[in-house]
């Protein structure tokens, strides 16, 4: 008899003389290391589960005016807590908890730290309006500045000192007159570029940057007509990125760094891995690629800042930087702040890196979703074309010469689009509702009670040392707030207002841009660019699934705010049948 068989047979030894079967079985396990480990693990899980089940029912917290403690969701794994559930299916997991914990807030455990998840809009507002010393967003954003965007750790003190002035500069993208300048510049570029969304050029040398990344190729439909086939996500995302960014960075920057956005998307894919602060030598391909991309991004932004610095000190920045005067007001206004606080060029590059990410990671993808949702429904597309027609019209000039003239936009009345196209605005809002999942994170530095607006609304105690998230998507998909919540409905947000019963659309209880002091600084521009780009595309282009058949809605893939997708969305793009320009 060999050793392994002996081991298996051993338990019998005990059962011979002892009548107590249960204790025999238990004792027998001690001879089998695997079984022992399993029993140990089971006990650990059960104990963890039991211990973490103690606070599942809210209790009145002493000394907090009747505020209650937040219900803690039990978990099985010590330390990890709910992290595996979040990694597996964050949306499904949290939506089920929302439906179970109906009072607007519940608590999860990640890495032995309490995270309060707040989804009731009034409680979320109450959290976001707390002062920085109570519920701070700054630690989180400082960590991201360093770990993701590459801000030099040794310059943190300068960053803290400069932060109020840097924040004040955001008025240049939030309000007039700078915002209007940005919008006008973007409208001008859109007007110029929209006819080249696809060019049909075969050679990459002649293709536009957004065509290069979206694998365009010529094809023929069933009637033999020529169409251009392309991948819709990179096509729309990069078209918007290249067309809108010069309003912030000026025209030289992208001209000198034509692959900037490819690197920015690679960095974006590694965003969460970088944010965890994992060491760069770990063999995780997404992380390694993100590090390489970040180096190139920072290098190109450092060269940009070198040129700006030269110009500011009266030197000539060189022939590649001859039109720095069209750099946007926000970036220009930050220059004196950097100089005053002695920021290195690397530190300046990191701040602009964060800005370029914030300005593109969400809006470019949101416009992709708008295009998907709109073209998927032919009747909706027709209604929108009618709605925008007074403000934006594509025309086909008659060619008197031998060659065909390019189509163009005859009108581009941005103000009209923004104020008089409630259905298009409602589509934008509906995409913000369903195609984004931003969470606003706050570190809780003092015990604080969050509470709804009504006088005797229940207060909830968030204890010092934990974190709180305003989980905007849980509200946006809450069936108690939105009828048929998971269905995308174009006209959902349209309301009739005033005696004239004028149709309007507004954000209502949604907070897609966060809130409080860290609220999105680009929200005013984001709304305008989404309306402009969506309108320009639908005015000029027909898009349908490649091959034929129904539009297949791409599946959501979790990203930092607006959802991404891994689905290949190959489409056929062709120019719309346009009328002749009006003669007036
Ligand atoms: C649909 C498009 C967009 C969405 C959904 C979006 C959403 C957000 C969210 C949720 C935050 C965090 C708020 C918080 O922590 O409470 C944020 C921050 C920010 N966003 Fe946006 N954003 C969009 C477009 C833009 C654009 C176009 C720009 C710039 C032109 C921009 C600039 C910023 C900046 C600078 C911050 C950091 C604010 C701070 O920490 O002080 N965003 N955005
Ligand atoms: C989205 O997903 C695609 C495919 O997985 C990826 O290539 C891309 O970099 C991702 N991010 C963005 C912002 O498009």
Coordinates of C-alpha atoms and ligand atoms in Angstrom, one line a residue:
X1 CA 0.0 0.0 0.0
X2 CA 1.6 3.3 -1.0
X3 CA 1.5 6.5 1.0
X4 CA -1.3 8.3 -0.8
X5 CA -3.7 5.4 -0.5
X6 CA -2.9 5.2 3.1
X7 CA -3.9 8.8 3.6
X8 CA -7.3 8.3 2.1
X9 CA -7.9 5.2 4.2
X10 CA -6.8 6.7 7.4
X11 CA -10.2 8.2 8.6
X12 CA -11.5 4.7 9.0
X13 CA -9.1 4.3 11.8
X14 CA -11.1 6.7 13.9
X15 CA -14.5 5.5 13.0
X16 CA -13.7 2.1 14.3
X17 CA -13.8 2.8 18.0
X18 CA -15.8 6.1 18.2
X19 CA -19.6 6.2 17.9
X20 CA -19.7 10.0 17.4
X21 CA -19.8 10.2 13.6
X22 CA -19.8 14.0 13.4
X23 CA -16.7 14.4 15.5
X24 CA -15.1 11.6 13.5
X25 CA -15.7 13.4 10.3
X26 CA -14.3 16.6 11.7
X27 CA -11.2 14.9 13.1
X28 CA -10.7 13.0 9.8
X29 CA -10.4 16.3 8.0
X30 CA -7.4 17.3 9.9
X31 CA -5.5 14.5 8.1
X32 CA -6.4 16.0 4.7
X33 CA -4.8 19.4 4.1
X34 CA -7.1 20.4 1.2
X35 CA -10.2 19.5 3.1
X36 CA -8.8 21.3 6.1
X37 CA -8.2 24.4 4.1
X38 CA -11.7 24.3 2.7
X39 CA -13.3 23.9 6.1
X40 CA -11.1 26.8 7.3
X41 CA -12.1 28.9 4.4
X42 CA -15.8 28.1 4.9
X43 CA -15.6 29.0 8.5
X44 CA -13.8 32.3 7.6
X45 CA -16.4 33.1 5.0
X46 CA -19.3 32.4 7.3
X47 CA -17.7 34.3 10.2
X48 CA -17.0 37.3 7.8
X49 CA -20.5 37.1 6.5
X50 CA -22.0 36.9 10.0
X51 CA -19.8 39.7 11.3
X52 CA -20.6 41.9 8.3
X53 CA -24.3 41.3 8.7
X54 CA -24.5 43.2 12.0
X55 CA -25.3 46.6 10.6
X56 CA -27.7 45.7 7.8
X57 CA -30.5 47.5 9.5
X58 CA -30.2 51.3 9.9
X59 CA -30.2 52.4 13.6
X60 CA -30.6 55.8 15.1
X61 CA -27.2 57.2 15.8
X62 CA -26.8 58.8 19.2
X63 CA -26.1 62.6 19.2
X64 CA -27.0 63.3 15.6
X65 CA -30.5 64.6 15.8
X66 CA -32.3 61.4 14.9
X67 CA -30.0 60.7 11.9
X68 CA -29.6 57.0 11.2
X69 CA -26.6 54.9 10.4
X70 CA -26.3 53.6 6.9
X71 CA -27.3 50.0 6.1
X72 CA -24.1 47.9 5.5
X73 CA -24.4 45.3 2.8
X74 CA -23.0 42.0 4.1
X75 CA -20.1 40.3 2.3
X76 CA -18.2 37.0 2.3
X77 CA -14.6 37.8 1.7
X78 CA -12.6 39.6 4.4
X79 CA -10.6 42.6 3.3
X80 CA -11.8 42.4 -0.4
X81 CA -15.4 42.8 0.7
X82 CA -17.5 43.8 -2.3
X83 CA -14.6 44.4 -4.7
X84 CA -15.1 41.1 -6.6
X85 CA -18.8 42.0 -7.1
X86 CA -17.8 45.4 -8.5
X87 CA -15.2 43.9 -10.8
X88 CA -17.6 41.3 -12.1
X89 CA -20.7 43.5 -12.8
X90 CA -20.8 46.8 -11.0
X91 CA -23.9 48.0 -12.8
X92 CA -26.0 44.9 -12.1
X93 CA -24.7 44.5 -8.5
X94 CA -25.4 48.1 -7.5
X95 CA -28.8 48.2 -9.3
X96 CA -30.0 45.2 -7.3
X97 CA -28.8 46.8 -4.1
X98 CA -30.6 50.0 -5.0
X99 CA -33.8 48.0 -5.4
X100 CA -33.2 46.3 -2.1
X101 CA -32.1 49.3 0.0
X102 CA -34.8 51.7 -0.9
X103 CA -34.0 54.6 1.3
X104 CA -31.4 56.1 -1.0
X105 CA -28.1 55.0 0.5
X106 CA -26.3 51.8 1.4
X107 CA -22.7 51.0 2.4
X108 CA -20.2 48.7 0.7
X109 CA -16.8 47.6 1.9
X110 CA -13.7 47.8 -0.4
X111 CA -10.3 46.9 1.0
X112 CA -11.6 47.1 4.6
X113 CA -12.8 50.7 4.0
X114 CA -16.5 51.7 4.2
X115 CA -17.9 53.3 1.0
X116 CA -21.3 54.9 1.3
X117 CA -23.2 54.6 -2.0
X118 CA -25.7 57.4 -2.3
X119 CA -28.2 57.4 -5.1
X120 CA -31.2 59.5 -3.9
X121 CA -30.7 62.8 -5.8
X122 CA -31.4 65.0 -2.7
X123 CA -29.0 63.0 -0.5
X124 CA -26.4 63.2 -3.3
X125 CA -26.8 66.9 -3.5
X126 CA -26.4 67.2 0.2
X127 CA -23.2 65.2 0.0
X128 CA -21.8 67.2 -2.9
X129 CA -22.5 70.5 -1.2
X130 CA -20.5 69.7 1.9
X131 CA -17.4 71.8 2.6
X132 CA -14.0 70.4 1.5
X133 CA -12.9 69.9 5.2
X134 CA -15.9 67.7 5.7
X135 CA -16.3 65.7 2.5
X136 CA -13.2 66.3 0.3
X137 CA -12.8 65.7 -3.4
X138 CA -9.4 67.3 -3.4
X139 CA -7.4 64.3 -2.0
X140 CA -9.0 62.2 -4.7
X141 CA -8.3 64.6 -7.5
X142 CA -4.7 65.2 -6.3
X143 CA -4.1 61.5 -6.2
X144 CA -5.4 61.2 -9.8
X145 CA -3.3 64.1 -10.9
X146 CA -0.2 62.3 -9.8
X147 CA -1.0 58.7 -10.3
X148 CA -2.8 59.0 -13.7
X149 CA -1.7 62.3 -15.2
X150 CA 1.9 62.3 -14.1
X151 CA 2.0 65.5 -11.9
X152 CA 5.4 65.5 -10.2
X153 CA 4.9 64.5 -6.5
X154 CA 7.6 66.9 -5.3
X155 CA 5.6 69.8 -6.6
X156 CA 2.4 69.1 -4.6
X157 CA 2.9 72.1 -2.4
X158 CA 3.0 74.4 -5.4
X159 CA -0.1 72.7 -6.6
X160 CA -2.0 73.3 -3.4
X161 CA -0.9 76.9 -3.3
X162 CA -1.9 77.5 -6.9
X163 CA -5.2 75.5 -6.8
X164 CA -7.6 78.4 -6.0
X165 CA -6.1 80.5 -8.9
X166 CA -6.1 77.6 -11.3
X167 CA -9.7 76.8 -10.4
X168 CA -10.6 80.5 -11.0
X169 CA -9.3 80.2 -14.6
X170 CA -12.1 77.8 -15.4
X171 CA -14.3 80.8 -15.9
X172 CA -12.8 80.9 -19.4
X173 CA -14.6 77.7 -20.4
X174 CA -17.7 78.2 -18.2
X175 CA -18.8 81.7 -19.1
X176 CA -18.8 84.5 -21.6
X177 CA -17.1 85.9 -23.4
X178 CA -14.5 83.2 -23.6
X179 CA -17.0 80.4 -23.8
X180 CA -18.7 82.1 -26.8
X181 CA -15.3 82.4 -28.5
X182 CA -14.6 78.7 -28.0
X183 CA -18.0 77.7 -29.3
X184 CA -17.6 80.0 -32.4
X185 CA -14.2 78.5 -33.2
X186 CA -15.5 75.0 -32.8
X187 CA -18.5 75.8 -35.0
X188 CA -16.2 77.3 -37.7
X189 CA -14.0 74.2 -37.7
X190 CA -17.0 71.8 -37.7
X191 CA -18.3 73.7 -40.7
X192 CA -15.0 73.2 -42.5
X193 CA -14.4 69.6 -41.5
X194 CA -17.8 68.0 -41.6
X195 CA -17.7 67.4 -45.4
X196 CA -14.6 65.3 -44.7
X197 CA -16.1 63.0 -42.1
X198 CA -15.2 60.4 -44.7
X199 CA -13.4 61.4 -47.8
X200 CA -13.1 58.1 -49.7
X201 CA -9.4 58.7 -50.1
X202 CA -7.7 55.3 -50.3
X203 CA -4.2 56.4 -49.4
X204 CA -3.6 57.0 -45.6
X205 CA -1.5 60.1 -46.7
X206 CA -4.7 61.8 -47.9
X207 CA -7.0 60.6 -45.2
X208 CA -8.2 62.6 -42.2
X209 CA -6.8 61.6 -38.8
X210 CA -10.3 60.2 -37.8
X211 CA -10.3 58.0 -40.9
X212 CA -7.0 56.5 -40.2
X213 CA -8.1 55.2 -36.8
X214 CA -11.5 53.9 -38.0
X215 CA -10.3 51.6 -40.7
X216 CA -12.2 53.1 -43.6
X217 CA -12.5 51.3 -46.9
X218 CA -14.6 51.7 -50.0
X219 CA -17.5 49.3 -50.5
X220 CA -20.6 48.9 -52.6
X221 CA -24.2 48.5 -51.4
X222 CA -26.7 46.1 -53.0
X223 CA -27.6 48.6 -55.7
X224 CA -23.9 49.0 -56.6
X225 CA -23.6 52.5 -55.2
X226 CA -20.3 53.4 -53.6
X227 CA -20.3 53.7 -49.8
X228 CA -17.5 54.2 -47.3
X229 CA -17.3 51.5 -44.5
X230 CA -15.8 52.6 -41.2
X231 CA -15.8 51.8 -37.5
X232 CA -18.2 54.2 -35.9
X233 CA -16.6 54.7 -32.4
X234 CA -13.2 55.9 -33.6
X235 CA -14.7 57.8 -36.5
X236 CA -17.0 59.9 -34.3
X237 CA -14.7 60.1 -31.2
X238 CA -11.7 61.2 -33.2
X239 CA -13.6 63.5 -35.5
X240 CA -14.9 65.4 -32.4
X241 CA -11.5 65.3 -30.6
X242 CA -9.6 66.7 -33.6
X243 CA -12.2 69.3 -34.4
X244 CA -13.0 70.6 -30.9
X245 CA -9.6 70.5 -29.2
X246 CA -8.0 73.4 -31.1
X247 CA -10.5 75.7 -29.3
X248 CA -8.6 74.8 -26.1
X249 CA -5.1 74.1 -27.2
X250 CA -4.8 76.2 -30.4
X251 CA -4.1 74.9 -33.8
X252 CA -0.3 74.3 -33.6
X253 CA -0.5 71.6 -30.9
X254 CA -2.5 69.0 -32.9
X255 CA -0.7 69.9 -36.1
X256 CA 2.6 69.1 -34.4
X257 CA 1.2 66.0 -32.5
X258 CA -1.1 64.2 -35.0
X259 CA -1.2 61.0 -32.9
X260 CA -1.9 62.7 -29.6
X261 CA -5.3 61.2 -29.2
X262 CA -4.3 57.6 -30.0
X263 CA -2.0 57.9 -26.9
X264 CA -4.8 59.6 -24.9
X265 CA -7.2 56.6 -25.5
X266 CA -4.4 54.2 -24.6
X267 CA -3.9 56.1 -21.3
X268 CA -7.7 56.1 -20.8
X269 CA -7.9 52.4 -21.1
X270 CA -5.3 52.1 -18.3
X271 CA -6.9 54.8 -16.2
X272 CA -8.1 52.7 -13.3
X273 CA -5.0 50.6 -13.2
X274 CA -2.8 53.8 -13.0
X275 CA -5.1 55.2 -10.4
X276 CA -4.6 52.2 -8.1
X277 CA -0.9 53.2 -8.0
X278 CA 0.3 49.7 -9.1
X279 CA 4.1 49.7 -9.9
X280 CA 4.8 50.1 -13.5
X281 CA 7.0 47.0 -13.8
X282 CA 4.0 44.7 -13.2
X283 CA 3.4 42.6 -16.4
X284 CA -0.1 43.9 -17.1
X285 CA -0.2 44.9 -20.8
X286 CA -2.8 47.6 -20.4
X287 CA -0.8 49.2 -17.6
X288 CA 2.5 49.0 -19.5
X289 CA 0.9 50.5 -22.6
X290 CA -0.7 53.3 -20.5
X291 CA 2.8 54.2 -19.0
X292 CA 4.3 54.4 -22.5
X293 CA 1.5 56.5 -23.8
X294 CA 1.7 58.8 -20.8
X295 CA 5.3 59.4 -21.4
X296 CA 4.6 60.5 -25.0
X297 CA 1.7 62.6 -24.0
X298 CA 3.7 64.4 -21.3
X299 CA 6.6 64.9 -23.6
X300 CA 4.5 66.5 -26.3
X301 CA 2.8 68.8 -23.8
X302 CA 6.2 69.7 -22.3
X303 CA 7.4 70.9 -25.7
X304 CA 4.2 72.9 -26.1
X305 CA 4.8 74.6 -22.8
X306 CA 8.4 75.2 -23.7
X307 CA 7.1 77.1 -26.7
X308 CA 4.5 79.0 -24.6
X309 CA 7.2 79.9 -22.1
X310 CA 9.5 81.2 -24.8
X311 CA 6.7 83.3 -26.3
X312 CA 5.8 84.7 -22.8
X313 CA 9.4 85.8 -22.2
X314 CA 9.7 87.5 -25.6
X315 CA 11.7 84.9 -27.5
X316 CA 10.5 83.3 -30.8
X317 CA 9.2 79.8 -30.2
X318 CA 10.2 78.5 -33.6
X319 CA 8.5 77.9 -36.9
X320 CA 6.4 75.0 -35.7
X321 CA 4.7 77.3 -33.2
X322 CA 3.9 80.3 -35.3
X323 CA 0.2 80.6 -34.4
X324 CA 0.3 80.4 -30.6
X325 CA -2.1 83.4 -30.5
X326 CA -5.0 81.1 -31.1
X327 CA -4.4 79.0 -27.9
X328 CA -7.6 79.2 -25.9
X329 CA -8.2 81.6 -23.0
X330 CA -8.2 78.9 -20.3
X331 CA -4.7 77.7 -21.2
X332 CA -3.4 81.2 -21.7
X333 CA -4.8 82.4 -18.4
X334 CA -3.1 79.6 -16.5
X335 CA 0.4 80.6 -17.8
X336 CA 0.9 83.5 -15.3
X337 CA -0.3 81.2 -12.5
X338 CA 2.3 78.6 -13.4
X339 CA 5.0 81.2 -13.6
X340 CA 4.0 82.8 -10.3
X341 CA 4.2 79.5 -8.4
X342 CA 7.3 78.3 -10.2
X343 CA 5.7 75.2 -11.8
X344 CA 8.2 73.1 -13.8
X345 CA 7.3 72.5 -17.5
X346 CA 6.6 68.9 -16.6
X347 CA 4.1 70.0 -13.9
X348 CA 2.4 72.3 -16.4
X349 CA 2.3 69.5 -19.0
X350 CA 0.5 67.3 -16.4
X351 CA -2.2 69.9 -15.7
X352 CA -2.9 70.3 -19.4
X353 CA -2.8 66.5 -19.8
X354 CA -5.7 66.2 -17.2
X355 CA -7.6 69.0 -19.1
X356 CA -7.3 67.3 -22.5
X357 CA -8.4 64.0 -20.9
X358 CA -11.4 65.7 -19.2
X359 CA -12.3 67.5 -22.3
X360 CA -12.4 64.4 -24.5
X361 CA -13.0 61.2 -22.5
X362 CA -16.7 61.9 -22.0
X363 CA -18.0 64.2 -24.6
X364 CA -16.5 62.4 -27.6
X365 CA -18.0 59.1 -26.6
X366 CA -21.3 60.7 -25.7
X367 CA -21.7 62.0 -29.2
X368 CA -20.9 58.5 -30.5
X369 CA -23.9 57.2 -28.4
X370 CA -26.1 60.1 -29.7
X371 CA -25.3 59.1 -33.3
X372 CA -26.1 55.4 -32.5
X373 CA -29.4 56.2 -30.8
X374 CA -30.5 58.6 -33.5
X375 CA -29.6 56.6 -36.6
X376 CA -31.1 53.4 -35.1
X377 CA -34.5 55.0 -35.4
X378 CA -35.3 56.3 -38.9
X379 CA -38.5 58.1 -37.8
X380 CA -36.5 59.9 -35.1
X381 CA -33.8 60.8 -37.6
X382 CA -36.4 62.3 -39.9
X383 CA -38.0 64.3 -37.1
X384 CA -34.6 65.7 -35.9
X385 CA -33.6 66.7 -39.5
X386 CA -36.8 68.6 -39.7
X387 CA -36.3 70.2 -36.3
X388 CA -32.7 71.4 -37.0
X389 CA -33.4 72.4 -40.6
X390 CA -34.0 76.1 -39.8
X391 CA -30.6 76.4 -38.1
X392 CA -28.3 74.1 -40.0
X393 CA -28.6 73.0 -43.6
X394 CA -26.4 71.0 -45.8
X395 CA -26.4 72.0 -49.5
X396 CA -24.9 70.6 -52.6
X397 CA -23.5 73.5 -54.8
X398 CA -24.1 73.2 -58.5
X399 CA -20.9 72.5 -60.2
X400 CA -20.4 74.7 -63.2
X401 CA -16.9 73.2 -63.8
X402 CA -15.9 69.7 -64.8
X403 CA -15.4 68.5 -61.2
X404 CA -18.1 68.1 -58.5
X405 CA -18.1 70.7 -55.8
X406 CA -18.0 69.6 -52.2
X407 CA -21.2 69.8 -50.2
X408 CA -21.2 72.3 -47.4
X409 CA -23.2 73.6 -44.5
X410 CA -25.1 76.7 -45.6
X411 CA -26.2 77.8 -42.2
X412 CA -24.8 77.0 -38.8
X413 CA -26.9 78.9 -36.2
X414 CA -25.6 77.5 -33.0
X415 CA -27.8 79.7 -30.8
X416 CA -30.9 78.4 -32.6
X417 CA -29.8 74.8 -32.2
X418 CA -29.3 75.3 -28.5
X419 CA -32.5 77.1 -27.7
X420 CA -35.0 75.8 -30.3
X421 CA -34.4 72.1 -30.8
X422 CA -36.0 70.5 -27.7
X423 CA -36.1 67.0 -29.3
X424 CA -32.3 67.0 -30.1
X425 CA -31.6 68.3 -26.6
X426 CA -33.8 65.6 -25.1
X427 CA -31.8 63.0 -27.1
X428 CA -28.6 64.5 -25.6
X429 CA -30.1 64.3 -22.1
X430 CA -31.4 60.7 -22.6
X431 CA -27.9 59.7 -23.6
X432 CA -26.5 61.4 -20.4
X433 CA -29.2 59.4 -18.5
X434 CA -28.5 55.9 -19.9
X435 CA -25.1 56.0 -21.6
X436 CA -23.0 57.4 -18.7
X437 CA -22.2 56.1 -15.2
X438 CA -20.2 58.7 -13.4
X439 CA -19.7 58.5 -9.6
X440 CA -18.6 61.5 -7.6
X441 CA -16.2 60.4 -4.9
X442 CA -15.7 62.2 -1.6
X443 CA -13.4 61.3 1.3
X444 CA -15.3 61.8 4.6
X445 CA -13.0 63.7 7.0
X446 CA -15.6 64.4 9.7
X447 CA -18.8 62.7 10.8
X448 CA -21.4 64.3 8.7
X449 CA -25.2 63.9 8.2
X450 CA -26.6 64.0 4.7
X451 CA -30.3 64.9 4.4
X452 CA -33.0 65.5 1.9
X453 CA -34.6 69.0 1.4
X454 CA -37.8 68.5 3.3
X455 CA -37.9 69.7 6.9
X456 CA -38.3 66.3 8.6
X457 CA -36.4 64.3 5.9
X458 CA -34.5 61.4 7.4
X459 CA -30.8 62.2 7.9
X460 CA -28.0 59.7 7.4
X461 CA -24.8 59.6 9.3
X462 CA -21.6 59.1 7.3
X463 CA -18.7 58.3 9.6
X464 CA -15.3 59.9 9.4
X465 CA -12.7 57.8 7.7
X466 CA -14.9 56.3 5.0
X467 CA -15.7 57.4 1.5
X468 CA -19.0 58.4 -0.1
X469 CA -20.0 58.2 -3.7
X470 CA -22.8 60.0 -5.4
X471 CA -23.8 57.2 -7.8
X472 CA -25.6 59.2 -10.4
X473 CA -26.4 56.2 -12.7
X474 CA -28.3 54.5 -9.9
X475 CA -30.7 57.4 -9.9
X476 CA -30.8 57.7 -13.7
X477 CA -31.9 54.0 -14.0
X478 CA -34.2 54.0 -11.0
X479 CA -37.6 52.7 -12.0
X480 CA -39.2 54.7 -9.2
X481 CA -38.1 57.9 -10.9
X482 CA -38.2 57.1 -14.5
X483 CA -41.0 55.3 -16.2
X484 CA -39.7 52.3 -18.1
X485 CA -36.3 53.3 -16.9
X486 CA -34.1 51.1 -19.0
X487 CA -35.6 52.1 -22.3
X488 CA -34.0 54.9 -24.3
X489 CA -36.8 57.3 -25.3
X490 CA -35.9 60.3 -27.5
X491 CA -38.6 62.6 -26.3
X492 CA -38.5 61.7 -22.6
X493 CA -37.3 65.0 -21.4
X494 CA -39.4 67.3 -23.6
X495 CA -41.8 69.5 -21.6
X496 CA -44.2 72.2 -22.5
X497 CA -43.5 75.4 -20.7
X498 CA -45.3 78.7 -20.1
X499 CA -48.6 80.0 -21.5
X500 CA -47.3 79.7 -25.1
X501 CA -46.7 76.0 -24.3
X502 CA -43.2 76.2 -25.7
X503 CA -41.4 72.9 -25.8
X504 CA -38.2 72.7 -23.7
X505 CA -36.0 70.0 -22.2
X506 CA -33.9 70.1 -19.1
X507 CA -31.7 68.0 -16.8
X508 CA -34.4 67.6 -14.1
X509 CA -33.1 65.5 -11.2
X510 CA -30.1 64.1 -13.1
X511 CA -26.6 65.2 -12.2
X512 CA -24.4 63.9 -15.1
X513 CA -21.8 66.5 -14.4
X514 CA -21.4 65.9 -10.7
X515 CA -21.9 68.7 -8.3
X516 CA -20.4 71.0 -5.6
X517 CA -17.0 72.5 -6.0
X518 CA -15.6 69.7 -8.2
X519 CA -18.5 69.8 -10.6
X520 CA -17.5 69.4 -14.3
X521 CA -16.0 72.7 -15.5
X522 CA -16.7 71.8 -19.1
X523 CA -20.4 71.2 -18.8
X524 CA -21.5 74.4 -20.6
X525 CA -19.1 73.7 -23.5
X526 CA -20.0 69.9 -23.5
X527 CA -23.7 70.6 -24.0
X528 CA -23.0 73.0 -26.9
X529 CA -20.5 70.7 -28.7
X530 CA -22.8 67.7 -28.3
X531 CA -25.6 69.6 -30.0
X532 CA -23.4 71.1 -32.7
X533 CA -21.7 67.9 -33.7
X534 CA -24.8 65.7 -33.6
X535 CA -26.6 68.3 -35.7
X536 CA -23.8 68.7 -38.3
X537 CA -23.5 65.0 -38.8
X538 CA -27.2 64.3 -39.2
X539 CA -27.6 67.2 -41.5
X540 CA -24.9 66.0 -43.9
X541 CA -24.5 62.2 -43.7
X542 CA -26.5 59.0 -44.0
X543 CA -25.2 56.2 -41.8
X544 CA -26.4 52.5 -41.7
X545 CA -25.1 49.2 -40.5
X546 CA -22.5 47.8 -42.9
X547 CA -24.0 45.1 -45.0
X548 CA -27.6 45.6 -44.2
X549 CA -30.2 44.9 -41.6
X550 CA -31.3 46.5 -38.4
X551 CA -29.1 48.9 -36.3
X552 CA -27.4 46.8 -33.6
X553 CA -26.9 48.9 -30.4
X554 CA -23.4 48.4 -29.2
X555 CA -23.1 47.0 -25.7
X556 CA -21.9 49.2 -22.8
X557 CA -18.4 48.7 -21.5
X558 CA -17.6 50.3 -18.2
X559 CA -15.3 53.3 -18.4
X560 CA -14.8 56.3 -16.1
X561 CA -17.9 58.3 -17.0
X562 CA -19.6 57.8 -20.4
X563 CA -19.7 54.2 -21.3
X564 CA -17.3 52.8 -23.9
X565 CA -17.9 49.7 -26.1
X566 CA -15.8 46.8 -27.3
X567 CA -18.3 46.0 -30.1
X568 CA -17.2 46.6 -33.6
X569 CA -19.7 48.9 -35.1
X570 CA -18.9 48.8 -38.8
X571 CA -21.1 51.2 -40.6
X572 CA -21.7 52.5 -44.2
X573 CA -21.4 56.2 -44.4
X574 CA -22.6 58.1 -47.5
X575 CA -23.4 61.7 -48.2
X576 CA -27.0 62.7 -47.9
X577 CA -29.0 63.8 -50.9
X578 CA -28.8 67.5 -50.4
X579 CA -30.6 70.3 -52.1
X580 CA -29.1 73.2 -54.0
X581 CA -28.1 76.3 -52.0
X582 CA -30.8 78.8 -51.6
X583 CA -30.5 81.8 -54.0
X584 CA -31.4 84.4 -51.4
Ligands
LIG1 C1 -20.7 64.9 -21.9 C2 -19.5 65.4 -21.5 C3 -19.0 65.4 -20.1 C4 -19.4 64.8 -19.0 C5 -20.5 63.7 -18.8 C6 -18.5 65.2 -17.9 C7 -18.6 64.8 -16.6 C8 -17.7 65.2 -15.6 C9 -17.8 64.7 -14.2 C10 -18.8 63.7 -13.7 C11 -16.8 65.3 -13.5 C12 -16.4 65.0 -12.0 C13 -17.4 65.9 -11.2 C14 -17.2 65.6 -9.7 O1 -16.2 65.1 -9.2 O2 -18.2 65.8 -9.0 C15 -16.1 66.1 -14.5 C16 -15.0 66.9 -14.1 C17 -14.4 67.8 -15.0 N1 -14.7 68.0 -16.3 FE1 -16.2 67.1 -17.3 N2 -17.6 66.1 -18.4 C18 -17.9 66.3 -19.8 C19 -17.2 67.1 -20.6 C20 -16.2 68.0 -20.3 C21 -15.5 68.9 -21.2 C22 -15.9 69.1 -22.7 C23 -14.6 69.6 -20.5 C24 -13.6 70.7 -20.9 C25 -13.7 71.4 -21.9 C26 -14.6 69.0 -19.1 C27 -13.8 69.5 -18.1 C28 -13.8 69.0 -16.8 C29 -12.9 69.3 -15.8 C30 -11.7 70.3 -15.9 C31 -13.2 68.6 -14.6 C32 -12.5 68.6 -13.3 C33 -13.2 69.5 -12.3 C34 -12.5 69.6 -11.0 O3 -12.0 68.6 -10.4 O4 -12.4 70.7 -10.5 N3 -15.6 68.1 -19.0 N4 -16.7 66.0 -15.7
LIG2 C1 -12.9 51.9 -25.8 O1 -12.8 50.6 -26.1 C2 -12.0 50.3 -27.3 C3 -12.2 48.9 -27.6 O2 -12.0 48.0 -26.6 C4 -10.6 50.8 -27.1 O3 -9.8 50.6 -28.2 C5 -10.6 52.3 -26.7 O4 -9.3 52.8 -26.5 C6 -11.5 52.5 -25.5 N1 -11.5 53.9 -25.1 C7 -12.0 54.9 -25.8 C8 -12.0 56.2 -25.1 O5 -12.4 54.9 -26.9

